[in-house]
Amino acid sequence: MTPARPVSALLIDLDGVIRHWPESDAAIEAAHGLPAGTLRKTAFRADLLQAAITGAITDEAWRSRVAEQLRTEFGTASAAEAVSQWSAQAGRVNSEVMDLLTRCAAPLRIVLVSNATSRLHDDLQALGIAKHFHAIVNSSEVGVAKPDPALFRIALERAGCPADAALFVDDTAANVAAAAALGLRSHHYTAPAQLSNFLQETGVFMADPLPRHTPRVTLRRLAASDLDAFHNYRSDAEVGRYQGWTPMTREQAQAFLAEMSTAEFCPDEAWFQLAIAERASGRLIGDIGICVHTGDDAHAEIGFTLAPQAQHRGLGTEAVGAAVAMLFERRAITRVVGITDARNLASLRLLERIGMSQVQTLQTVFRGEPCTELLCELRRPAAATG
């Protein structure tokens, strides 16, 4: 029996999988004297919708025709306004599904395959998710829609792989069956948990990047056993002199370690703290904070703390350099930034040693006193572009 080819691409649907819409448009319909369910029933009428999703008419023309049909059928003078209000929505992102996509390992190519109108690009920008896809196949741009096999062939061409090296996920059974008939390993989406199982079984999830070893240090998750070391150096006034954090009680430190020990690796818009440990002994000697910011300028901010006995030995440079490399490997970011107090020369020199350059000087207030902060950055190396 021939073994399955390794997966190199994931083709995934938008509506009903990544994006969800309100369950009802009743409020808009009631405000304009339309029967409940009328907006979607009219808009998704086969003759109207098919023309829009295959590019025979634009999104604007489709919505105009929907308004005209409502006006003709129900005598609603404000039909155009009702359609305008209905159209103002962009839906909402299923964050659980997006989290699963971020766990997929490079070099897997993620291709969005959507039966969509000419408005798709604007919707993806409004939702802030366009950057997560290596390619986007919009049915209205290519002139065919799922479940037509031609659309899957176009998607596979853009993914750069044969059918038996691709996965397909959709919430419509007919589309799933059509993809499977072409040889794609297909999943009928019903819920994030089942999708997670499918992706796990097909081997596309990234392994946990931690622990990460360098010659002298290990980057790993913080653990309950780190409590004494963590609390000691985080209580040292000199260590915390230029830090944004404040000392914790022992109980607060214990709770923080418990939280970080099981936290998701570098989630969006939230600080994630990882441990710096001596590789030989496993003893905690510091920690690194990382916050990934999404959007058009996707980047990560990094901060670090070293226990007194670990300073001036190059261990911090080794650890922070490894953390930055890991960020470029795991996240679709353009740069990593570090912000330091201008008086903290040791921190500035460390940032320079890992390749960062000073790009901005900021005047701010730190602990009630005027302060000059230096913003340094390291841009994604060309060879690391995903």
CSV table of C-alpha atoms in Angstrom, one decimal, residues 6 29 35 54 56 61 66 68 75 89 98 102-103 154 234 261 301 327 337:
chain,number,residue,atom,x,y,z
A,6,PRO,CA,2.9,14.5,3.3
A,29,GLU,CA,-36.3,43.4,8.5
A,35,PRO,CA,-41.2,39.5,6.7
A,54,THR,CA,-19.1,33.7,-10.3
A,56,ALA,CA,-21.1,37.7,-13.8
A,61,ALA,CA,-25.0,45.1,-8.7
A,66,VAL,CA,-31.7,42.2,-4.1
A,68,GLU,CA,-35.2,45.8,-6.4
A,75,GLY,CA,-43.7,47.0,-2.0
A,89,GLN,CA,-22.0,43.9,8.4
A,98,MET,CA,-8.1,31.0,13.6
A,102,THR,CA,-1.8,29.6,13.7
A,103,ARG,CA,-0.8,26.2,15.1
A,154,ILE,CA,-7.3,26.5,-9.5
A,234,ARG,CA,11.9,39.9,40.8
A,261,SER,CA,3.1,27.2,32.8
A,301,GLU,CA,7.7,43.4,21.4
A,327,LEU,CA,9.5,34.4,16.8
A,337,VAL,CA,11.1,45.5,18.8
